[in-house]
Amino acid sequence: MLAHLAIKDFAVVRSAELDFGRGLTVISGETGAGKSLLVDALGLLSGLRADSGVVRHGAERAELTAQFALDDASPALAWLRENELDEGDGDLACQWFTCQIRRVIRADGGSRAWINGRPATVTQLAELAGLLVEIHGQHEHQALLARASQLALLDAYGRTEHELAAVAGAARAWSELTQERATLLAQGDVSDRISWLEHQFAELDRETLDADSLAKLHADHRRHAHAAGLIAACDSAFAQLGGDEGPSLTRALHHVRGELQRVAEHEPRLNDIGAMLDEAAIQIDEALVLLDRVRGDLDVDPDAFASLERRIGRIHELSRKHRVPAEQLAGQRDSIAEELERLRGADERLQQLDAEIAGAHAHWRTAADALGARRRTAAEALSKDTTALIGELGMGGGRFEIALEPNDSERPDPQGAERAEFLVAANLGQPPRPLRKVASGGELSRISLAIEVAALGLDAVPTMVFDEVDSGIGGGVAEIVGQKLRALGASRQVLCVTHQPQVAAQGHAHYRVSKAASEGVTQSAVQSLDAKQREEELARMLGGVEMTREARAAAKRLLADVE
């Protein structure tokens, strides 16, 4: 919900800061005081086009800032996280998160925007604000004028989440299959491609390319390349360790062991040394066995070495040809094999795809028919409830209808097989017209209010703003409008700009906008009213400029009736 709104050098407002809570907040003031400027500010923060005319005369720029409080399940918070514009973990103790939108409009007509302190585009402002606030009143602010919003509200009212998800899934499956088919058809005649791939695969398949085989190949090559040196080193080591001719380490160890054993009775610690020498002799014997085995594997074989050289050369050539390291040649071979399999089965796959695409389309049609049935039932109920409320709001004889028009697209649509159009007949005997073509801003606001109340605020937007919703009405109808707004405030945060005391009395909170001349310039100021000040403001709204005893008494009665 909207928690705080700050305005600086905007139109006739030098500076104003407003705090908002839950329920219904009303904003009143004299004609021309600038009540609707707060709505205009929210509109600009929602991405509406700005011009230099909104900057207060004599100022360099206008600054607008809105602070929103979001819960963890908020679609707006999900959008912020998706766009990496969230502010971290928020207040985890109470599961509330904050979002700040700021916009600066310069006197030269330029503007900049920020979301949580990060630069943002006007498009991003509009996307985010569409999840945070709905402004009802002027045509350019009216969210319900968009047909997409109308369909979304109808789906929320009809609780069609399950059917809508089924339709979207079926449409996605159909799209993926048609894309696969288009990709196969785009390949055209693939016989040349198959022949070339078969040649590539044969070259790679002739070689053993797994990692262990490549490692063994290089080890064998190094051994043959250094065979002579390895043989000489092994022979020399064998002779020095245990050769039959000349001195050797084995005979030296046995000699030392014998000398120590003869005198060990005089020094027992020499027995420990003797044991160590015995272990060393055992290790040398084992080394001689392994050395003899290694020497037996060594042989100077020019033919074998040449064969290894040729094989390594072929692998290097394949590596250059395919532009991958030798270690990745096996993967390259497998990729070629997979592509060959796909191409060889392309004709068969195309035939399968035709059947699968037809089946996916039939599945979408079944799901879309189920969704359409739910929508028709919801449209009838919402039309009936809204029509009744329109009558209560002073539009006797008015009628609200929801027309479900077929979607002419041949492609399965994730949104279903129809589109919604909200239609309104403002007076008895008039044909219903699209809501977006209703001329009167006051009628449009009241119709929007009726729709929202009938739908019980089922759309996901947490804050609703009604600008001059009571235009052209008075008396008992105004009181009903106020009651409906207060009822809507039980499930959504509602802000209402009003000039009707019957509406203003229904507010949980009340702001007054006033204007005065300062330094030769008219300026507006915004004030939060306490109980006594509210009574005075309602008396002014009832009695006009002259505050009579009767007006104050009537104001008290209005407030008492609400309590």
PDB file of C-alpha atoms in Angstrom, residues 82-333:
ATOM      1  CA  GLU A  82      12.913 -10.073 -11.242  1.00  0.00           C
ATOM      2  CA  ASN A  83      14.263  -6.702 -12.393  1.00  0.00           C
ATOM      3  CA  GLU A  84      16.899  -6.603  -9.611  1.00  0.00           C
ATOM      4  CA  LEU A  85      15.409  -3.408  -8.183  1.00  0.00           C
ATOM      5  CA  ASP A  86      14.419  -4.729  -4.745  1.00  0.00           C
ATOM      6  CA  GLU A  87      15.946  -3.458  -1.537  1.00  0.00           C
ATOM      7  CA  GLY A  88      17.210  -6.749  -0.105  1.00  0.00           C
ATOM      8  CA  ASP A  89      15.458  -8.587   2.724  1.00  0.00           C
ATOM      9  CA  GLY A  90      13.281  -5.740   4.064  1.00  0.00           C
ATOM     10  CA  ASP A  91      11.897  -6.001   7.584  1.00  0.00           C
ATOM     11  CA  LEU A  92      11.829  -9.769   8.016  1.00  0.00           C
ATOM     12  CA  ALA A  93      10.464  -9.437  11.558  1.00  0.00           C
ATOM     13  CA  CYS A  94       7.113  -8.168  10.236  1.00  0.00           C
ATOM     14  CA  GLN A  95       7.399  -9.497   6.694  1.00  0.00           C
ATOM     15  CA  TRP A  96       7.078  -6.007   5.128  1.00  0.00           C
ATOM     16  CA  PHE A  97       9.239  -4.636   2.366  1.00  0.00           C
ATOM     17  CA  THR A  98       9.594  -1.103   1.065  1.00  0.00           C
ATOM     18  CA  CYS A  99       9.593   0.342  -2.422  1.00  0.00           C
ATOM     19  CA  GLN A 100      10.369   3.942  -3.319  1.00  0.00           C
ATOM     20  CA  ILE A 101       9.488   5.556  -6.645  1.00  0.00           C
ATOM     21  CA  ARG A 102      10.950   9.003  -7.341  1.00  0.00           C
ATOM     22  CA  ARG A 103      10.562  11.264 -10.344  1.00  0.00           C
ATOM     23  CA  VAL A 104      12.059  14.664 -11.145  1.00  0.00           C
ATOM     24  CA  ILE A 105      10.595  16.891 -13.879  1.00  0.00           C
ATOM     25  CA  ARG A 106      12.811  19.795 -14.944  1.00  0.00           C
ATOM     26  CA  ALA A 107      11.605  23.210 -16.039  1.00  0.00           C
ATOM     27  CA  ASP A 108      13.054  22.535 -19.514  1.00  0.00           C
ATOM     28  CA  GLY A 109      10.661  19.573 -19.906  1.00  0.00           C
ATOM     29  CA  GLY A 110      13.111  16.738 -19.243  1.00  0.00           C
ATOM     30  CA  SER A 111      12.540  14.163 -16.535  1.00  0.00           C
ATOM     31  CA  ARG A 112      14.310  11.358 -14.707  1.00  0.00           C
ATOM     32  CA  ALA A 113      13.004   8.509 -12.573  1.00  0.00           C
ATOM     33  CA  TRP A 114      14.351   6.155  -9.937  1.00  0.00           C
ATOM     34  CA  ILE A 115      13.087   2.955  -8.332  1.00  0.00           C
ATOM     35  CA  ASN A 116      14.636   2.242  -4.937  1.00  0.00           C
ATOM     36  CA  GLY A 117      17.402   4.710  -5.747  1.00  0.00           C
ATOM     37  CA  ARG A 118      18.301   3.099  -9.072  1.00  0.00           C
ATOM     38  CA  PRO A 119      17.680   4.841 -12.424  1.00  0.00           C
ATOM     39  CA  ALA A 120      14.527   3.576 -14.143  1.00  0.00           C
ATOM     40  CA  THR A 121      12.714   4.127 -17.419  1.00  0.00           C
ATOM     41  CA  VAL A 122       9.185   5.470 -17.759  1.00  0.00           C
ATOM     42  CA  THR A 123       8.184   2.036 -19.041  1.00  0.00           C
ATOM     43  CA  GLN A 124       9.489   0.452 -15.845  1.00  0.00           C
ATOM     44  CA  LEU A 125       7.573   3.021 -13.767  1.00  0.00           C
ATOM     45  CA  ALA A 126       4.369   2.115 -15.611  1.00  0.00           C
ATOM     46  CA  GLU A 127       4.920  -1.632 -15.181  1.00  0.00           C
ATOM     47  CA  LEU A 128       5.635  -1.339 -11.465  1.00  0.00           C
ATOM     48  CA  ALA A 129       2.931   1.226 -10.735  1.00  0.00           C
ATOM     49  CA  GLY A 130       0.404  -0.988 -12.524  1.00  0.00           C
ATOM     50  CA  LEU A 131       0.986  -3.506  -9.735  1.00  0.00           C
ATOM     51  CA  LEU A 132       0.788  -0.907  -6.969  1.00  0.00           C
ATOM     52  CA  VAL A 133      -1.956   1.620  -7.676  1.00  0.00           C
ATOM     53  CA  GLU A 134      -5.117   2.086  -9.775  1.00  0.00           C
ATOM     54  CA  ILE A 135      -6.308   5.609 -10.499  1.00  0.00           C
ATOM     55  CA  HIS A 136     -10.017   5.979 -11.308  1.00  0.00           C
ATOM     56  CA  GLY A 137     -11.373   9.194 -12.660  1.00  0.00           C
ATOM     57  CA  GLN A 138      -9.889  10.950 -15.657  1.00  0.00           C
ATOM     58  CA  HIS A 139      -9.713   8.918 -18.842  1.00  0.00           C
ATOM     59  CA  GLU A 140      -5.926   8.945 -19.061  1.00  0.00           C
ATOM     60  CA  HIS A 141      -5.712   7.563 -15.504  1.00  0.00           C
ATOM     61  CA  GLN A 142      -8.401   4.911 -15.774  1.00  0.00           C
ATOM     62  CA  ALA A 143      -6.960   1.420 -15.385  1.00  0.00           C
ATOM     63  CA  LEU A 144     -10.258  -0.289 -16.131  1.00  0.00           C
ATOM     64  CA  LEU A 145     -10.385   1.281 -19.583  1.00  0.00           C
ATOM     65  CA  ALA A 146      -7.732  -1.188 -20.759  1.00  0.00           C
ATOM     66  CA  ARG A 147      -9.282  -4.379 -22.090  1.00  0.00           C
ATOM     67  CA  ALA A 148      -6.455  -6.441 -20.647  1.00  0.00           C
ATOM     68  CA  SER A 149      -7.305  -5.082 -17.185  1.00  0.00           C
ATOM     69  CA  GLN A 150     -10.992  -5.814 -17.770  1.00  0.00           C
ATOM     70  CA  LEU A 151     -10.260  -9.445 -18.632  1.00  0.00           C
ATOM     71  CA  ALA A 152      -7.932  -9.771 -15.631  1.00  0.00           C
ATOM     72  CA  LEU A 153     -10.624  -8.399 -13.306  1.00  0.00           C
ATOM     73  CA  LEU A 154     -13.220 -10.776 -14.750  1.00  0.00           C
ATOM     74  CA  ASP A 155     -10.840 -13.729 -14.261  1.00  0.00           C
ATOM     75  CA  ALA A 156     -10.170 -12.642 -10.679  1.00  0.00           C
ATOM     76  CA  TYR A 157     -13.912 -12.355 -10.023  1.00  0.00           C
ATOM     77  CA  GLY A 158     -14.577 -15.780 -11.577  1.00  0.00           C
ATOM     78  CA  ARG A 159     -11.560 -17.359  -9.825  1.00  0.00           C
ATOM     79  CA  THR A 160     -10.403 -18.948 -13.084  1.00  0.00           C
ATOM     80  CA  GLU A 161      -6.768 -19.452 -12.043  1.00  0.00           C
ATOM     81  CA  HIS A 162      -6.827 -23.208 -12.681  1.00  0.00           C
ATOM     82  CA  GLU A 163      -8.539 -22.948 -16.074  1.00  0.00           C
ATOM     83  CA  LEU A 164      -6.337 -20.029 -17.146  1.00  0.00           C
ATOM     84  CA  ALA A 165      -3.177 -21.950 -16.222  1.00  0.00           C
ATOM     85  CA  ALA A 166      -4.380 -24.947 -18.256  1.00  0.00           C
ATOM     86  CA  VAL A 167      -5.036 -22.734 -21.289  1.00  0.00           C
ATOM     87  CA  ALA A 168      -1.643 -21.048 -21.001  1.00  0.00           C
ATOM     88  CA  GLY A 169       0.126 -24.420 -20.688  1.00  0.00           C
ATOM     89  CA  ALA A 170      -1.676 -25.834 -23.727  1.00  0.00           C
ATOM     90  CA  ALA A 171      -0.863 -22.731 -25.774  1.00  0.00           C
ATOM     91  CA  ARG A 172       2.797 -22.971 -24.758  1.00  0.00           C
ATOM     92  CA  ALA A 173       2.961 -26.651 -25.765  1.00  0.00           C
ATOM     93  CA  TRP A 174       1.410 -25.868 -29.160  1.00  0.00           C
ATOM     94  CA  SER A 175       3.866 -22.999 -29.713  1.00  0.00           C
ATOM     95  CA  GLU A 176       6.890 -25.174 -28.904  1.00  0.00           C
ATOM     96  CA  LEU A 177       5.757 -27.885 -31.321  1.00  0.00           C
ATOM     97  CA  THR A 178       5.103 -25.427 -34.148  1.00  0.00           C
ATOM     98  CA  GLN A 179       8.505 -23.852 -33.563  1.00  0.00           C
ATOM     99  CA  GLU A 180      10.161 -27.264 -33.825  1.00  0.00           C
ATOM    100  CA  ARG A 181       8.274 -27.936 -37.056  1.00  0.00           C
ATOM    101  CA  ALA A 182       9.311 -24.565 -38.504  1.00  0.00           C
ATOM    102  CA  THR A 183      12.940 -25.282 -37.633  1.00  0.00           C
ATOM    103  CA  LEU A 184      12.825 -28.649 -39.424  1.00  0.00           C
ATOM    104  CA  LEU A 185      11.140 -27.179 -42.497  1.00  0.00           C
ATOM    105  CA  ALA A 186      13.684 -24.358 -42.652  1.00  0.00           C
ATOM    106  CA  GLN A 187      16.448 -26.932 -43.103  1.00  0.00           C
ATOM    107  CA  GLY A 188      15.158 -27.822 -46.574  1.00  0.00           C
ATOM    108  CA  ASP A 189      17.016 -30.652 -48.400  1.00  0.00           C
ATOM    109  CA  VAL A 190      19.435 -32.037 -45.834  1.00  0.00           C
ATOM    110  CA  SER A 191      21.029 -34.807 -47.936  1.00  0.00           C
ATOM    111  CA  ASP A 192      24.226 -32.806 -48.489  1.00  0.00           C
ATOM    112  CA  ARG A 193      24.387 -31.972 -44.814  1.00  0.00           C
ATOM    113  CA  ILE A 194      23.961 -35.650 -43.912  1.00  0.00           C
ATOM    114  CA  SER A 195      26.760 -36.711 -46.284  1.00  0.00           C
ATOM    115  CA  TRP A 196      29.121 -34.114 -44.867  1.00  0.00           C
ATOM    116  CA  LEU A 197      28.300 -35.074 -41.284  1.00  0.00           C
ATOM    117  CA  GLU A 198      28.768 -38.766 -42.056  1.00  0.00           C
ATOM    118  CA  HIS A 199      32.256 -38.024 -43.343  1.00  0.00           C
ATOM    119  CA  GLN A 200      33.036 -35.955 -40.251  1.00  0.00           C
ATOM    120  CA  PHE A 201      31.715 -38.663 -37.947  1.00  0.00           C
ATOM    121  CA  ALA A 202      33.689 -41.414 -39.703  1.00  0.00           C
ATOM    122  CA  GLU A 203      36.943 -39.486 -39.249  1.00  0.00           C
ATOM    123  CA  LEU A 204      36.319 -39.028 -35.569  1.00  0.00           C
ATOM    124  CA  ASP A 205      34.936 -42.507 -34.972  1.00  0.00           C
ATOM    125  CA  ARG A 206      38.130 -44.124 -36.350  1.00  0.00           C
ATOM    126  CA  GLU A 207      40.037 -42.767 -33.375  1.00  0.00           C
ATOM    127  CA  THR A 208      39.750 -43.750 -29.727  1.00  0.00           C
ATOM    128  CA  LEU A 209      39.035 -40.380 -28.171  1.00  0.00           C
ATOM    129  CA  ASP A 210      38.022 -41.027 -24.584  1.00  0.00           C
ATOM    130  CA  ALA A 211      40.098 -39.294 -21.920  1.00  0.00           C
ATOM    131  CA  ASP A 212      41.818 -42.473 -20.625  1.00  0.00           C
ATOM    132  CA  SER A 213      42.857 -43.561 -24.125  1.00  0.00           C
ATOM    133  CA  LEU A 214      44.293 -40.129 -24.941  1.00  0.00           C
ATOM    134  CA  ALA A 215      46.227 -40.101 -21.690  1.00  0.00           C
ATOM    135  CA  LYS A 216      47.638 -43.603 -22.422  1.00  0.00           C
ATOM    136  CA  LEU A 217      48.551 -42.561 -25.964  1.00  0.00           C
ATOM    137  CA  HIS A 218      50.622 -39.631 -24.761  1.00  0.00           C
ATOM    138  CA  ALA A 219      52.248 -41.752 -22.033  1.00  0.00           C
ATOM    139  CA  ASP A 220      53.181 -44.462 -24.577  1.00  0.00           C
ATOM    140  CA  HIS A 221      54.557 -41.810 -26.920  1.00  0.00           C
ATOM    141  CA  ARG A 222      56.752 -40.307 -24.205  1.00  0.00           C
ATOM    142  CA  ARG A 223      58.008 -43.764 -23.202  1.00  0.00           C
ATOM    143  CA  HIS A 224      58.968 -44.734 -26.775  1.00  0.00           C
ATOM    144  CA  ALA A 225      60.504 -41.300 -27.424  1.00  0.00           C
ATOM    145  CA  HIS A 226      62.828 -41.781 -24.438  1.00  0.00           C
ATOM    146  CA  ALA A 227      63.186 -45.581 -24.641  1.00  0.00           C
ATOM    147  CA  ALA A 228      67.002 -45.627 -24.957  1.00  0.00           C
ATOM    148  CA  GLY A 229      67.533 -43.332 -21.988  1.00  0.00           C
ATOM    149  CA  LEU A 230      65.005 -45.236 -19.890  1.00  0.00           C
ATOM    150  CA  ILE A 231      66.709 -48.601 -20.661  1.00  0.00           C
ATOM    151  CA  ALA A 232      70.132 -47.238 -19.751  1.00  0.00           C
ATOM    152  CA  ALA A 233      68.838 -45.741 -16.498  1.00  0.00           C
ATOM    153  CA  CYS A 234      67.097 -48.999 -15.526  1.00  0.00           C
ATOM    154  CA  ASP A 235      70.194 -51.118 -16.243  1.00  0.00           C
ATOM    155  CA  SER A 236      72.423 -48.782 -14.235  1.00  0.00           C
ATOM    156  CA  ALA A 237      70.031 -48.702 -11.307  1.00  0.00           C
ATOM    157  CA  PHE A 238      69.671 -52.491 -11.327  1.00  0.00           C
ATOM    158  CA  ALA A 239      73.447 -52.946 -11.260  1.00  0.00           C
ATOM    159  CA  GLN A 240      73.935 -50.509  -8.374  1.00  0.00           C
ATOM    160  CA  LEU A 241      71.122 -51.914  -6.281  1.00  0.00           C
ATOM    161  CA  GLY A 242      71.729 -55.640  -6.652  1.00  0.00           C
ATOM    162  CA  GLY A 243      74.010 -56.522  -9.558  1.00  0.00           C
ATOM    163  CA  ASP A 244      76.036 -59.753  -9.518  1.00  0.00           C
ATOM    164  CA  GLU A 245      79.227 -58.018 -10.609  1.00  0.00           C
ATOM    165  CA  GLY A 246      80.914 -55.271  -8.604  1.00  0.00           C
ATOM    166  CA  PRO A 247      79.668 -53.643  -5.413  1.00  0.00           C
ATOM    167  CA  SER A 248      75.936 -53.210  -4.887  1.00  0.00           C
ATOM    168  CA  LEU A 249      73.710 -51.623  -2.305  1.00  0.00           C
ATOM    169  CA  THR A 250      72.119 -54.950  -1.381  1.00  0.00           C
ATOM    170  CA  ARG A 251      75.472 -56.583  -0.553  1.00  0.00           C
ATOM    171  CA  ALA A 252      76.594 -53.461   1.382  1.00  0.00           C
ATOM    172  CA  LEU A 253      73.456 -53.587   3.524  1.00  0.00           C
ATOM    173  CA  HIS A 254      73.933 -57.279   4.301  1.00  0.00           C
ATOM    174  CA  HIS A 255      77.582 -56.619   5.230  1.00  0.00           C
ATOM    175  CA  VAL A 256      76.706 -53.743   7.595  1.00  0.00           C
ATOM    176  CA  ARG A 257      73.882 -55.817   9.103  1.00  0.00           C
ATOM    177  CA  GLY A 258      76.270 -58.637   9.868  1.00  0.00           C
ATOM    178  CA  GLU A 259      78.874 -56.413  11.553  1.00  0.00           C
ATOM    179  CA  LEU A 260      76.281 -54.822  13.819  1.00  0.00           C
ATOM    180  CA  GLN A 261      74.760 -58.165  14.741  1.00  0.00           C
ATOM    181  CA  ARG A 262      78.103 -59.445  16.002  1.00  0.00           C
ATOM    182  CA  VAL A 263      78.439 -56.638  18.585  1.00  0.00           C
ATOM    183  CA  ALA A 264      74.767 -56.056  19.356  1.00  0.00           C
ATOM    184  CA  GLU A 265      74.996 -58.012  22.616  1.00  0.00           C
ATOM    185  CA  HIS A 266      77.030 -55.123  24.041  1.00  0.00           C
ATOM    186  CA  GLU A 267      74.601 -52.413  22.880  1.00  0.00           C
ATOM    187  CA  PRO A 268      70.904 -53.508  22.574  1.00  0.00           C
ATOM    188  CA  ARG A 269      69.970 -50.408  20.544  1.00  0.00           C
ATOM    189  CA  LEU A 270      71.980 -51.781  17.650  1.00  0.00           C
ATOM    190  CA  ASN A 271      69.251 -54.415  17.253  1.00  0.00           C
ATOM    191  CA  ASP A 272      66.791 -51.604  16.404  1.00  0.00           C
ATOM    192  CA  ILE A 273      69.166 -50.365  13.731  1.00  0.00           C
ATOM    193  CA  GLY A 274      69.502 -53.868  12.403  1.00  0.00           C
ATOM    194  CA  ALA A 275      65.733 -54.167  12.106  1.00  0.00           C
ATOM    195  CA  MET A 276      65.638 -50.937  10.119  1.00  0.00           C
ATOM    196  CA  LEU A 277      68.323 -52.244   7.789  1.00  0.00           C
ATOM    197  CA  ASP A 278      66.328 -55.442   7.292  1.00  0.00           C
ATOM    198  CA  GLU A 279      63.293 -53.350   6.284  1.00  0.00           C
ATOM    199  CA  ALA A 280      65.445 -51.314   3.899  1.00  0.00           C
ATOM    200  CA  ALA A 281      66.750 -54.524   2.324  1.00  0.00           C
ATOM    201  CA  ILE A 282      63.183 -55.725   1.814  1.00  0.00           C
ATOM    202  CA  GLN A 283      62.227 -52.405   0.146  1.00  0.00           C
ATOM    203  CA  ILE A 284      65.282 -52.638  -2.137  1.00  0.00           C
ATOM    204  CA  ASP A 285      64.344 -56.183  -3.125  1.00  0.00           C
ATOM    205  CA  GLU A 286      60.806 -55.032  -4.021  1.00  0.00           C
ATOM    206  CA  ALA A 287      62.257 -52.107  -5.981  1.00  0.00           C
ATOM    207  CA  LEU A 288      64.466 -54.530  -7.915  1.00  0.00           C
ATOM    208  CA  VAL A 289      61.425 -56.666  -8.810  1.00  0.00           C
ATOM    209  CA  LEU A 290      59.494 -53.620 -10.100  1.00  0.00           C
ATOM    210  CA  LEU A 291      62.581 -52.298 -11.872  1.00  0.00           C
ATOM    211  CA  ASP A 292      63.025 -55.613 -13.661  1.00  0.00           C
ATOM    212  CA  ARG A 293      59.385 -55.517 -14.742  1.00  0.00           C
ATOM    213  CA  VAL A 294      59.717 -51.948 -16.095  1.00  0.00           C
ATOM    214  CA  ARG A 295      62.896 -52.863 -17.927  1.00  0.00           C
ATOM    215  CA  GLY A 296      61.141 -55.811 -19.510  1.00  0.00           C
ATOM    216  CA  ASP A 297      58.459 -53.486 -20.927  1.00  0.00           C
ATOM    217  CA  LEU A 298      61.023 -51.224 -22.552  1.00  0.00           C
ATOM    218  CA  ASP A 299      62.191 -51.752 -26.086  1.00  0.00           C
ATOM    219  CA  VAL A 300      63.586 -49.478 -28.764  1.00  0.00           C
ATOM    220  CA  ASP A 301      60.962 -50.030 -31.486  1.00  0.00           C
ATOM    221  CA  PRO A 302      61.111 -47.412 -34.276  1.00  0.00           C
ATOM    222  CA  ASP A 303      58.003 -48.827 -35.994  1.00  0.00           C
ATOM    223  CA  ALA A 304      55.872 -48.597 -32.830  1.00  0.00           C
ATOM    224  CA  PHE A 305      57.128 -45.071 -32.174  1.00  0.00           C
ATOM    225  CA  ALA A 306      56.293 -44.008 -35.736  1.00  0.00           C
ATOM    226  CA  SER A 307      52.786 -45.461 -35.357  1.00  0.00           C
ATOM    227  CA  LEU A 308      52.235 -43.455 -32.184  1.00  0.00           C
ATOM    228  CA  GLU A 309      53.523 -40.324 -33.910  1.00  0.00           C
ATOM    229  CA  ARG A 310      51.053 -40.785 -36.760  1.00  0.00           C
ATOM    230  CA  ARG A 311      48.134 -41.320 -34.401  1.00  0.00           C
ATOM    231  CA  ILE A 312      48.958 -38.191 -32.381  1.00  0.00           C
ATOM    232  CA  GLY A 313      49.293 -36.251 -35.624  1.00  0.00           C
ATOM    233  CA  ARG A 314      45.815 -37.362 -36.733  1.00  0.00           C
ATOM    234  CA  ILE A 315      44.321 -36.281 -33.423  1.00  0.00           C
ATOM    235  CA  HIS A 316      46.016 -32.882 -33.624  1.00  0.00           C
ATOM    236  CA  GLU A 317      44.687 -32.463 -37.166  1.00  0.00           C
ATOM    237  CA  LEU A 318      41.148 -33.330 -36.029  1.00  0.00           C
ATOM    238  CA  SER A 319      41.477 -30.861 -33.184  1.00  0.00           C
ATOM    239  CA  ARG A 320      42.446 -28.066 -35.594  1.00  0.00           C
ATOM    240  CA  LYS A 321      39.748 -29.047 -38.067  1.00  0.00           C
ATOM    241  CA  HIS A 322      36.947 -28.966 -35.507  1.00  0.00           C
ATOM    242  CA  ARG A 323      38.462 -26.049 -33.576  1.00  0.00           C
ATOM    243  CA  VAL A 324      38.232 -27.751 -30.219  1.00  0.00           C
ATOM    244  CA  PRO A 325      40.872 -29.133 -27.829  1.00  0.00           C
ATOM    245  CA  ALA A 326      41.683 -32.834 -28.235  1.00  0.00           C
ATOM    246  CA  GLU A 327      39.892 -33.544 -24.957  1.00  0.00           C
ATOM    247  CA  GLN A 328      36.616 -32.275 -26.512  1.00  0.00           C
ATOM    248  CA  LEU A 329      36.780 -34.318 -29.707  1.00  0.00           C
ATOM    249  CA  ALA A 330      34.729 -37.130 -28.167  1.00  0.00           C
ATOM    250  CA  GLY A 331      31.965 -34.650 -27.346  1.00  0.00           C
ATOM    251  CA  GLN A 332      32.159 -33.251 -30.882  1.00  0.00           C
ATOM    252  CA  ARG A 333      31.758 -36.750 -32.282  1.00  0.00           C
TER     253      ARG A 333
END
